[in-house]
Amino acid sequence: MTYTNLRRALPAVLGIVALGLLAGCSDAPVTPGELGRLQQVAASCPADATAHHQTRVDVSGSGERSGLSSTTRQVVSDAIERTAICGGGTYSLVVFSAGTAHTASVFESTLTLQGATENARLRRMPALLEETLEQIDQAYPDAVATLTDGSTDVVAQLSGAAEFAAQVTLGGGGEQVVAVTIRTDGIGTAGAGSLPTSITTSQAVAAADAITVPDLSAVDQLTFSGIGRVSSGTAPSTAYVEALKAFYQRLGERTGAGSVLVVTEHLEGR
């Protein structure tokens, strides 16, 4: 993944629990193949910068309410790894349903790998990932239980993304890069993003142009992941999925984010 528009500053964020000591205490065996993969992640990191990532997961449907699906778990794992390896910034996981008031934080922490050399730090990545996922699995059910409204407002999540970016880039020094992934099928049933199934691609773009969006110029990579992939029921038509993709692409571009990616399938490592 290429990051652009590097942002400055990372303050001490109140209420965040650093997991770096956990990673420094355990050094699980790492196969040469796994170490090689982690070295590739490290090689792709922006130079002399700290990466931060927030994943916002749509739990309005049945697919994610009982726990992270296998694909979403991979999305989260990739983000955790990149955050820890690329400078040790903040990782945040939020679940959402109907709108800005219908969100719940599952996890937020700075992720730091201890070690005198890059390989020493990378060898501690599996232990840090395992510990982080365990904490997420423990907190996830209670967070989801607070969201009782079954409708979906994806557009409203852009405001939460703006808040996260402002939080991790405020004050201090050093280059910062911010990525936000919104994991959802993209089918809004509440708010401005409710699109009829008969909508065309051009109409979807026009609908995105009519929506007031927050400033996400502090976000270097904005990803809408899972668009058109429903957890149950009849799959949407190809034409509707293409319209949804066009809608979110245009919506993301209008926020001023450095790069916008809209995908149905998650690409491992992205």
PDB file of C-alpha atoms in Angstrom:
ATOM      1  CA  MET A   1       0.000   0.000   0.000  1.00  0.00           C
ATOM      2  CA  THR A   2       1.383   3.404  -0.882  1.00  0.00           C
ATOM      3  CA  TYR A   3       0.838   6.237   1.543  1.00  0.00           C
ATOM      4  CA  THR A   4       0.979   9.870   0.510  1.00  0.00           C
ATOM      5  CA  ASN A   5       0.569  13.252   2.179  1.00  0.00           C
ATOM      6  CA  LEU A   6       2.491  12.382   5.336  1.00  0.00           C
ATOM      7  CA  ARG A   7       1.049  14.058   8.425  1.00  0.00           C
ATOM      8  CA  ARG A   8       2.942  15.361  11.410  1.00  0.00           C
ATOM      9  CA  ALA A   9       2.669  14.769  15.127  1.00  0.00           C
ATOM     10  CA  LEU A  10       1.535  12.224  17.655  1.00  0.00           C
ATOM     11  CA  PRO A  11       0.599  13.308  21.172  1.00  0.00           C
ATOM     12  CA  ALA A  12       0.295  11.111  24.206  1.00  0.00           C
ATOM     13  CA  VAL A  13      -3.275   9.928  23.833  1.00  0.00           C
ATOM     14  CA  LEU A  14      -5.105   9.681  27.124  1.00  0.00           C
ATOM     15  CA  GLY A  15      -6.735   6.370  27.908  1.00  0.00           C
ATOM     16  CA  ILE A  16      -4.669   4.326  25.474  1.00  0.00           C
ATOM     17  CA  VAL A  17      -2.909   1.245  26.814  1.00  0.00           C
ATOM     18  CA  ALA A  18       0.426   0.535  25.129  1.00  0.00           C
ATOM     19  CA  LEU A  19       1.011  -3.084  24.197  1.00  0.00           C
ATOM     20  CA  GLY A  20       4.721  -2.746  23.464  1.00  0.00           C
ATOM     21  CA  LEU A  21       5.766  -4.360  26.749  1.00  0.00           C
ATOM     22  CA  LEU A  22       3.707  -7.422  25.923  1.00  0.00           C
ATOM     23  CA  ALA A  23       5.528  -7.801  22.640  1.00  0.00           C
ATOM     24  CA  GLY A  24       8.858  -7.366  24.380  1.00  0.00           C
ATOM     25  CA  CYS A  25       8.165 -10.166  26.865  1.00  0.00           C
ATOM     26  CA  SER A  26       7.390 -12.925  24.389  1.00  0.00           C
ATOM     27  CA  ASP A  27       9.419 -14.099  21.408  1.00  0.00           C
ATOM     28  CA  ALA A  28       7.416 -16.842  19.682  1.00  0.00           C
ATOM     29  CA  PRO A  29       9.161 -18.958  17.032  1.00  0.00           C
ATOM     30  CA  VAL A  30       8.872 -17.460  13.551  1.00  0.00           C
ATOM     31  CA  THR A  31       9.409 -19.549  10.427  1.00  0.00           C
ATOM     32  CA  PRO A  32      11.745 -18.185   7.733  1.00  0.00           C
ATOM     33  CA  GLY A  33       8.754 -17.789   5.426  1.00  0.00           C
ATOM     34  CA  GLU A  34       6.808 -15.784   7.981  1.00  0.00           C
ATOM     35  CA  LEU A  35       9.825 -13.639   8.790  1.00  0.00           C
ATOM     36  CA  GLY A  36      10.261 -12.983   5.087  1.00  0.00           C
ATOM     37  CA  ARG A  37       6.636 -11.871   4.787  1.00  0.00           C
ATOM     38  CA  LEU A  38       7.015  -9.508   7.748  1.00  0.00           C
ATOM     39  CA  GLN A  39      10.203  -8.118   6.220  1.00  0.00           C
ATOM     40  CA  GLN A  40       8.197  -7.302   3.089  1.00  0.00           C
ATOM     41  CA  VAL A  41       5.691  -5.393   5.216  1.00  0.00           C
ATOM     42  CA  ALA A  42       8.550  -3.475   6.845  1.00  0.00           C
ATOM     43  CA  ALA A  43      10.067  -2.689   3.443  1.00  0.00           C
ATOM     44  CA  SER A  44       6.759  -1.162   2.305  1.00  0.00           C
ATOM     45  CA  CYS A  45       6.487   1.178   5.312  1.00  0.00           C
ATOM     46  CA  PRO A  46       6.758   4.912   4.632  1.00  0.00           C
ATOM     47  CA  ALA A  47      10.260   6.064   5.532  1.00  0.00           C
ATOM     48  CA  ASP A  48      10.792   7.740   8.911  1.00  0.00           C
ATOM     49  CA  ALA A  49       7.072   7.847   9.684  1.00  0.00           C
ATOM     50  CA  THR A  50       4.611   6.445  12.195  1.00  0.00           C
ATOM     51  CA  ALA A  51       1.542   4.646  10.871  1.00  0.00           C
ATOM     52  CA  HIS A  52      -1.898   4.751  12.528  1.00  0.00           C
ATOM     53  CA  HIS A  53      -4.918   2.718  11.466  1.00  0.00           C
ATOM     54  CA  GLN A  54      -8.579   2.607  12.363  1.00  0.00           C
ATOM     55  CA  THR A  55     -10.928  -0.177  11.245  1.00  0.00           C
ATOM     56  CA  ARG A  56     -14.660   0.552  11.460  1.00  0.00           C
ATOM     57  CA  VAL A  57     -16.805  -2.599  11.164  1.00  0.00           C
ATOM     58  CA  ASP A  58     -20.478  -2.615  10.177  1.00  0.00           C
ATOM     59  CA  VAL A  59     -22.358  -4.899  12.594  1.00  0.00           C
ATOM     60  CA  SER A  60     -25.889  -3.983  11.514  1.00  0.00           C
ATOM     61  CA  GLY A  61     -26.211  -7.294   9.656  1.00  0.00           C
ATOM     62  CA  SER A  62     -26.011 -10.731  11.237  1.00  0.00           C
ATOM     63  CA  GLY A  63     -22.604 -11.601   9.790  1.00  0.00           C
ATOM     64  CA  GLU A  64     -20.428  -9.630  12.207  1.00  0.00           C
ATOM     65  CA  ARG A  65     -22.548  -9.503  15.357  1.00  0.00           C
ATOM     66  CA  SER A  66     -21.398 -12.769  16.908  1.00  0.00           C
ATOM     67  CA  GLY A  67     -17.740 -12.118  16.122  1.00  0.00           C
ATOM     68  CA  LEU A  68     -15.401 -11.027  13.357  1.00  0.00           C
ATOM     69  CA  SER A  69     -15.877 -12.984  10.149  1.00  0.00           C
ATOM     70  CA  SER A  70     -12.768 -14.700   8.807  1.00  0.00           C
ATOM     71  CA  THR A  71     -12.257 -12.034   6.151  1.00  0.00           C
ATOM     72  CA  THR A  72     -12.776  -9.125   8.529  1.00  0.00           C
ATOM     73  CA  ARG A  73     -10.410 -10.790  10.971  1.00  0.00           C
ATOM     74  CA  GLN A  74      -7.795 -10.797   8.218  1.00  0.00           C
ATOM     75  CA  VAL A  75      -8.493  -7.115   7.531  1.00  0.00           C
ATOM     76  CA  VAL A  76      -7.951  -6.365  11.226  1.00  0.00           C
ATOM     77  CA  SER A  77      -4.828  -8.547  11.450  1.00  0.00           C
ATOM     78  CA  ASP A  78      -3.219  -6.853   8.462  1.00  0.00           C
ATOM     79  CA  ALA A  79      -3.918  -3.423   9.955  1.00  0.00           C
ATOM     80  CA  ILE A  80      -2.498  -4.437  13.340  1.00  0.00           C
ATOM     81  CA  GLU A  81       0.682  -5.741  11.728  1.00  0.00           C
ATOM     82  CA  ARG A  82       1.213  -2.672   9.599  1.00  0.00           C
ATOM     83  CA  THR A  83       0.589  -0.326  12.518  1.00  0.00           C
ATOM     84  CA  ALA A  84       3.080  -2.108  14.767  1.00  0.00           C
ATOM     85  CA  ILE A  85       5.759  -2.627  12.116  1.00  0.00           C
ATOM     86  CA  CYS A  86       5.536   0.830  10.554  1.00  0.00           C
ATOM     87  CA  GLY A  87       6.624   2.952  13.479  1.00  0.00           C
ATOM     88  CA  GLY A  88       4.371   1.685  16.258  1.00  0.00           C
ATOM     89  CA  GLY A  89       1.407   4.032  16.030  1.00  0.00           C
ATOM     90  CA  THR A  90      -2.187   3.753  17.223  1.00  0.00           C
ATOM     91  CA  TYR A  91      -4.574   0.987  16.154  1.00  0.00           C
ATOM     92  CA  SER A  92      -8.308   1.440  16.735  1.00  0.00           C
ATOM     93  CA  LEU A  93     -11.233  -0.916  16.123  1.00  0.00           C
ATOM     94  CA  VAL A  94     -14.780   0.474  16.186  1.00  0.00           C
ATOM     95  CA  VAL A  95     -18.107  -1.232  15.468  1.00  0.00           C
ATOM     96  CA  PHE A  96     -21.096   0.697  14.094  1.00  0.00           C
ATOM     97  CA  SER A  97     -24.659   0.464  12.889  1.00  0.00           C
ATOM     98  CA  ALA A  98     -27.162   3.297  12.438  1.00  0.00           C
ATOM     99  CA  GLY A  99     -25.067   6.468  12.650  1.00  0.00           C
ATOM    100  CA  THR A 100     -22.608   8.617  14.568  1.00  0.00           C
ATOM    101  CA  ALA A 101     -24.361   7.908  17.864  1.00  0.00           C
ATOM    102  CA  HIS A 102     -24.459   4.178  17.182  1.00  0.00           C
ATOM    103  CA  THR A 103     -20.776   3.261  17.474  1.00  0.00           C
ATOM    104  CA  ALA A 104     -18.745   1.448  20.106  1.00  0.00           C
ATOM    105  CA  SER A 105     -14.997   1.201  20.608  1.00  0.00           C
ATOM    106  CA  VAL A 106     -13.667  -2.350  20.793  1.00  0.00           C
ATOM    107  CA  PHE A 107      -9.960  -1.641  21.012  1.00  0.00           C
ATOM    108  CA  GLU A 108      -7.536   1.282  20.892  1.00  0.00           C
ATOM    109  CA  SER A 109      -3.846   1.129  21.709  1.00  0.00           C
ATOM    110  CA  THR A 110      -0.390   2.134  20.610  1.00  0.00           C
ATOM    111  CA  LEU A 111       1.383  -0.956  19.251  1.00  0.00           C
ATOM    112  CA  THR A 112       5.128  -1.079  19.797  1.00  0.00           C
ATOM    113  CA  LEU A 113       7.612  -3.805  18.942  1.00  0.00           C
ATOM    114  CA  GLN A 114      10.711  -3.912  21.159  1.00  0.00           C
ATOM    115  CA  GLY A 115      14.104  -5.047  19.860  1.00  0.00           C
ATOM    116  CA  ALA A 116      17.587  -3.848  18.979  1.00  0.00           C
ATOM    117  CA  THR A 117      17.316  -4.852  15.300  1.00  0.00           C
ATOM    118  CA  GLU A 118      14.538  -4.980  12.745  1.00  0.00           C
ATOM    119  CA  ASN A 119      14.525  -8.783  12.691  1.00  0.00           C
ATOM    120  CA  ALA A 120      14.364  -8.913  16.496  1.00  0.00           C
ATOM    121  CA  ARG A 121      11.331  -6.642  16.423  1.00  0.00           C
ATOM    122  CA  LEU A 122       9.654  -8.577  13.618  1.00  0.00           C
ATOM    123  CA  ARG A 123      10.085 -11.861  15.493  1.00  0.00           C
ATOM    124  CA  ARG A 124       7.893 -10.403  18.240  1.00  0.00           C
ATOM    125  CA  MET A 125       5.077  -9.530  15.829  1.00  0.00           C
ATOM    126  CA  PRO A 126       3.185 -12.866  16.075  1.00  0.00           C
ATOM    127  CA  ALA A 127       2.988 -12.582  19.880  1.00  0.00           C
ATOM    128  CA  LEU A 128       1.754  -8.994  19.692  1.00  0.00           C
ATOM    129  CA  LEU A 129      -0.832  -9.922  17.058  1.00  0.00           C
ATOM    130  CA  GLU A 130      -2.093 -12.853  19.111  1.00  0.00           C
ATOM    131  CA  GLU A 131      -2.374 -10.748  22.278  1.00  0.00           C
ATOM    132  CA  THR A 132      -4.162  -7.925  20.450  1.00  0.00           C
ATOM    133  CA  LEU A 133      -6.678 -10.277  18.804  1.00  0.00           C
ATOM    134  CA  GLU A 134      -7.372 -11.907  22.168  1.00  0.00           C
ATOM    135  CA  GLN A 135      -8.211  -8.523  23.665  1.00  0.00           C
ATOM    136  CA  ILE A 136     -10.430  -7.720  20.696  1.00  0.00           C
ATOM    137  CA  ASP A 137     -12.264 -11.052  20.963  1.00  0.00           C
ATOM    138  CA  GLN A 138     -12.898 -10.437  24.658  1.00  0.00           C
ATOM    139  CA  ALA A 139     -14.235  -6.909  24.201  1.00  0.00           C
ATOM    140  CA  TYR A 140     -16.149  -7.460  20.957  1.00  0.00           C
ATOM    141  CA  PRO A 141     -19.410  -9.043  22.255  1.00  0.00           C
ATOM    142  CA  ASP A 142     -20.045  -6.330  24.846  1.00  0.00           C
ATOM    143  CA  ALA A 143     -19.340  -3.573  22.328  1.00  0.00           C
ATOM    144  CA  VAL A 144     -21.698  -5.051  19.738  1.00  0.00           C
ATOM    145  CA  ALA A 145     -24.408  -5.599  22.377  1.00  0.00           C
ATOM    146  CA  THR A 146     -24.664  -1.832  22.896  1.00  0.00           C
ATOM    147  CA  LEU A 147     -25.752  -1.330  19.279  1.00  0.00           C
ATOM    148  CA  THR A 148     -29.409  -2.269  19.178  1.00  0.00           C
ATOM    149  CA  ASP A 149     -30.443  -0.345  16.052  1.00  0.00           C
ATOM    150  CA  GLY A 150     -30.303  -2.702  13.072  1.00  0.00           C
ATOM    151  CA  SER A 151     -30.194  -0.021  10.378  1.00  0.00           C
ATOM    152  CA  THR A 152     -26.998   0.990   8.590  1.00  0.00           C
ATOM    153  CA  ASP A 153     -25.487   4.448   8.046  1.00  0.00           C
ATOM    154  CA  VAL A 154     -22.084   4.076   6.414  1.00  0.00           C
ATOM    155  CA  VAL A 155     -21.704   7.733   5.418  1.00  0.00           C
ATOM    156  CA  ALA A 156     -21.861   8.833   9.055  1.00  0.00           C
ATOM    157  CA  GLN A 157     -18.689   6.850   9.750  1.00  0.00           C
ATOM    158  CA  LEU A 158     -16.645   9.429   7.884  1.00  0.00           C
ATOM    159  CA  SER A 159     -17.080  11.792  10.834  1.00  0.00           C
ATOM    160  CA  GLY A 160     -15.606   9.167  13.157  1.00  0.00           C
ATOM    161  CA  ALA A 161     -12.698   8.735  10.774  1.00  0.00           C
ATOM    162  CA  ALA A 162     -12.045  12.475  10.880  1.00  0.00           C
ATOM    163  CA  GLU A 163     -12.020  12.419  14.688  1.00  0.00           C
ATOM    164  CA  PHE A 164      -9.501   9.563  14.746  1.00  0.00           C
ATOM    165  CA  ALA A 165      -7.201  11.333  12.297  1.00  0.00           C
ATOM    166  CA  ALA A 166      -7.344  14.546  14.314  1.00  0.00           C
ATOM    167  CA  GLN A 167      -6.576  12.644  17.521  1.00  0.00           C
ATOM    168  CA  VAL A 168      -3.436  10.890  16.286  1.00  0.00           C
ATOM    169  CA  THR A 169      -1.983  13.827  14.324  1.00  0.00           C
ATOM    170  CA  LEU A 170      -2.429  16.555  16.934  1.00  0.00           C
ATOM    171  CA  GLY A 171       0.691  18.282  18.319  1.00  0.00           C
ATOM    172  CA  GLY A 172       4.150  16.729  18.714  1.00  0.00           C
ATOM    173  CA  GLY A 173       6.638  16.059  15.918  1.00  0.00           C
ATOM    174  CA  GLY A 174       7.575  13.491  13.327  1.00  0.00           C
ATOM    175  CA  GLU A 175       5.841  12.297  10.205  1.00  0.00           C
ATOM    176  CA  GLN A 176       2.495  10.531  10.639  1.00  0.00           C
ATOM    177  CA  VAL A 177       0.428   8.501   8.162  1.00  0.00           C
ATOM    178  CA  VAL A 178      -3.210   7.675   8.833  1.00  0.00           C
ATOM    179  CA  ALA A 179      -5.279   4.900   7.271  1.00  0.00           C
ATOM    180  CA  VAL A 180      -8.969   4.211   7.858  1.00  0.00           C
ATOM    181  CA  THR A 181     -10.806   1.109   6.646  1.00  0.00           C
ATOM    182  CA  ILE A 182     -14.603   0.961   6.704  1.00  0.00           C
ATOM    183  CA  ARG A 183     -15.607  -2.686   6.498  1.00  0.00           C
ATOM    184  CA  THR A 184     -19.200  -2.916   5.206  1.00  0.00           C
ATOM    185  CA  ASP A 185     -21.362  -4.233   2.389  1.00  0.00           C
ATOM    186  CA  GLY A 186     -22.118  -0.582   1.654  1.00  0.00           C
ATOM    187  CA  ILE A 187     -25.893  -0.985   1.559  1.00  0.00           C
ATOM    188  CA  GLY A 188     -27.149   1.909   3.657  1.00  0.00           C
ATOM    189  CA  THR A 189     -30.624   1.773   5.155  1.00  0.00           C
ATOM    190  CA  ALA A 190     -30.454   5.029   7.133  1.00  0.00           C
ATOM    191  CA  GLY A 191     -29.082   8.492   6.493  1.00  0.00           C
ATOM    192  CA  ALA A 192     -27.803  10.049   3.295  1.00  0.00           C
ATOM    193  CA  GLY A 193     -26.285   6.866   1.897  1.00  0.00           C
ATOM    194  CA  SER A 194     -29.538   4.962   1.372  1.00  0.00           C
ATOM    195  CA  LEU A 195     -29.512   4.199  -2.349  1.00  0.00           C
ATOM    196  CA  PRO A 196     -32.335   2.445  -4.221  1.00  0.00           C
ATOM    197  CA  THR A 197     -31.406  -0.823  -5.919  1.00  0.00           C
ATOM    198  CA  SER A 198     -32.454   0.665  -9.274  1.00  0.00           C
ATOM    199  CA  ILE A 199     -29.883   3.471  -9.115  1.00  0.00           C
ATOM    200  CA  THR A 200     -27.403   3.807 -11.980  1.00  0.00           C
ATOM    201  CA  THR A 201     -23.699   4.510 -11.645  1.00  0.00           C
ATOM    202  CA  SER A 202     -24.080   8.099 -12.833  1.00  0.00           C
ATOM    203  CA  GLN A 203     -26.974   8.656 -10.432  1.00  0.00           C
ATOM    204  CA  ALA A 204     -24.885   7.222  -7.589  1.00  0.00           C
ATOM    205  CA  VAL A 205     -22.067   9.666  -8.339  1.00  0.00           C
ATOM    206  CA  ALA A 206     -24.563  12.522  -8.373  1.00  0.00           C
ATOM    207  CA  ALA A 207     -25.931  11.343  -5.021  1.00  0.00           C
ATOM    208  CA  ALA A 208     -22.411  11.388  -3.557  1.00  0.00           C
ATOM    209  CA  ASP A 209     -21.905  14.926  -4.871  1.00  0.00           C
ATOM    210  CA  ALA A 210     -25.007  16.087  -2.996  1.00  0.00           C
ATOM    211  CA  ILE A 211     -23.806  14.897   0.427  1.00  0.00           C
ATOM    212  CA  THR A 212     -21.911  17.106   2.848  1.00  0.00           C
ATOM    213  CA  VAL A 213     -18.739  15.281   3.859  1.00  0.00           C
ATOM    214  CA  PRO A 214     -16.151  15.946   6.585  1.00  0.00           C
ATOM    215  CA  ASP A 215     -12.584  16.973   5.830  1.00  0.00           C
ATOM    216  CA  LEU A 216     -10.402  13.848   5.706  1.00  0.00           C
ATOM    217  CA  SER A 217      -7.303  15.550   4.325  1.00  0.00           C
ATOM    218  CA  ALA A 218      -5.433  14.175   7.373  1.00  0.00           C
ATOM    219  CA  VAL A 219      -6.240  10.624   6.194  1.00  0.00           C
ATOM    220  CA  ASP A 220      -3.691   9.255   3.741  1.00  0.00           C
ATOM    221  CA  GLN A 221      -5.577   6.069   2.813  1.00  0.00           C
ATOM    222  CA  LEU A 222      -9.363   5.643   3.020  1.00  0.00           C
ATOM    223  CA  THR A 223     -10.637   2.165   2.154  1.00  0.00           C
ATOM    224  CA  PHE A 224     -14.201   0.915   1.799  1.00  0.00           C
ATOM    225  CA  SER A 225     -13.863  -2.873   2.025  1.00  0.00           C
ATOM    226  CA  GLY A 226     -16.521  -5.514   1.370  1.00  0.00           C
ATOM    227  CA  ILE A 227     -18.779  -3.376  -0.835  1.00  0.00           C
ATOM    228  CA  GLY A 228     -21.579  -5.495  -2.278  1.00  0.00           C
ATOM    229  CA  ARG A 229     -20.740  -8.631  -0.265  1.00  0.00           C
ATOM    230  CA  VAL A 230     -23.740  -9.365   1.951  1.00  0.00           C
ATOM    231  CA  SER A 231     -23.594 -11.792   4.872  1.00  0.00           C
ATOM    232  CA  SER A 232     -27.030 -13.313   4.232  1.00  0.00           C
ATOM    233  CA  GLY A 233     -29.970 -13.173   1.855  1.00  0.00           C
ATOM    234  CA  THR A 234     -29.933 -12.519  -1.877  1.00  0.00           C
ATOM    235  CA  ALA A 235     -26.762 -11.003  -3.264  1.00  0.00           C
ATOM    236  CA  PRO A 236     -27.225  -7.585  -4.908  1.00  0.00           C
ATOM    237  CA  SER A 237     -27.066  -7.338  -8.690  1.00  0.00           C
ATOM    238  CA  THR A 238     -23.765  -6.594 -10.394  1.00  0.00           C
ATOM    239  CA  ALA A 239     -25.157  -3.255 -11.595  1.00  0.00           C
ATOM    240  CA  TYR A 240     -26.078  -2.235  -8.051  1.00  0.00           C
ATOM    241  CA  VAL A 241     -22.671  -3.235  -6.711  1.00  0.00           C
ATOM    242  CA  GLU A 242     -20.993  -1.130  -9.397  1.00  0.00           C
ATOM    243  CA  ALA A 243     -23.232   1.805  -8.468  1.00  0.00           C
ATOM    244  CA  LEU A 244     -22.312   1.375  -4.788  1.00  0.00           C
ATOM    245  CA  LYS A 245     -18.614   1.331  -5.663  1.00  0.00           C
ATOM    246  CA  ALA A 246     -18.969   4.497  -7.747  1.00  0.00           C
ATOM    247  CA  PHE A 247     -20.859   6.166  -4.887  1.00  0.00           C
ATOM    248  CA  TYR A 248     -18.208   5.420  -2.265  1.00  0.00           C
ATOM    249  CA  GLN A 249     -15.336   6.230  -4.611  1.00  0.00           C
ATOM    250  CA  ARG A 250     -16.785   9.667  -5.305  1.00  0.00           C
ATOM    251  CA  LEU A 251     -17.732  10.188  -1.663  1.00  0.00           C
ATOM    252  CA  GLY A 252     -14.204   9.338  -0.535  1.00  0.00           C
ATOM    253  CA  GLU A 253     -12.606  11.601  -3.115  1.00  0.00           C
ATOM    254  CA  ARG A 254     -14.720  14.523  -1.952  1.00  0.00           C
ATOM    255  CA  THR A 255     -13.403  14.171   1.617  1.00  0.00           C
ATOM    256  CA  GLY A 256      -9.912  15.115   0.477  1.00  0.00           C
ATOM    257  CA  ALA A 257      -8.346  11.842   1.654  1.00  0.00           C
ATOM    258  CA  GLY A 258      -4.954  11.231   0.059  1.00  0.00           C
ATOM    259  CA  SER A 259      -6.015   7.963  -1.600  1.00  0.00           C
ATOM    260  CA  VAL A 260      -9.370   6.186  -1.827  1.00  0.00           C
ATOM    261  CA  LEU A 261      -9.822   2.457  -2.429  1.00  0.00           C
ATOM    262  CA  VAL A 262     -13.213   0.763  -2.859  1.00  0.00           C
ATOM    263  CA  VAL A 263     -13.152  -3.047  -3.008  1.00  0.00           C
ATOM    264  CA  THR A 264     -15.419  -6.043  -2.624  1.00  0.00           C
ATOM    265  CA  GLU A 265     -12.671  -8.549  -1.823  1.00  0.00           C
ATOM    266  CA  HIS A 266      -9.945  -7.855   0.713  1.00  0.00           C
ATOM    267  CA  LEU A 267      -6.413  -8.232  -0.608  1.00  0.00           C
ATOM    268  CA  GLU A 268      -4.244  -9.753   2.122  1.00  0.00           C
ATOM    269  CA  GLY A 269      -1.630  -7.308   3.297  1.00  0.00           C
ATOM    270  CA  ARG A 270      -3.583  -4.245   2.147  1.00  0.00           C
TER     271      ARG A 270
END
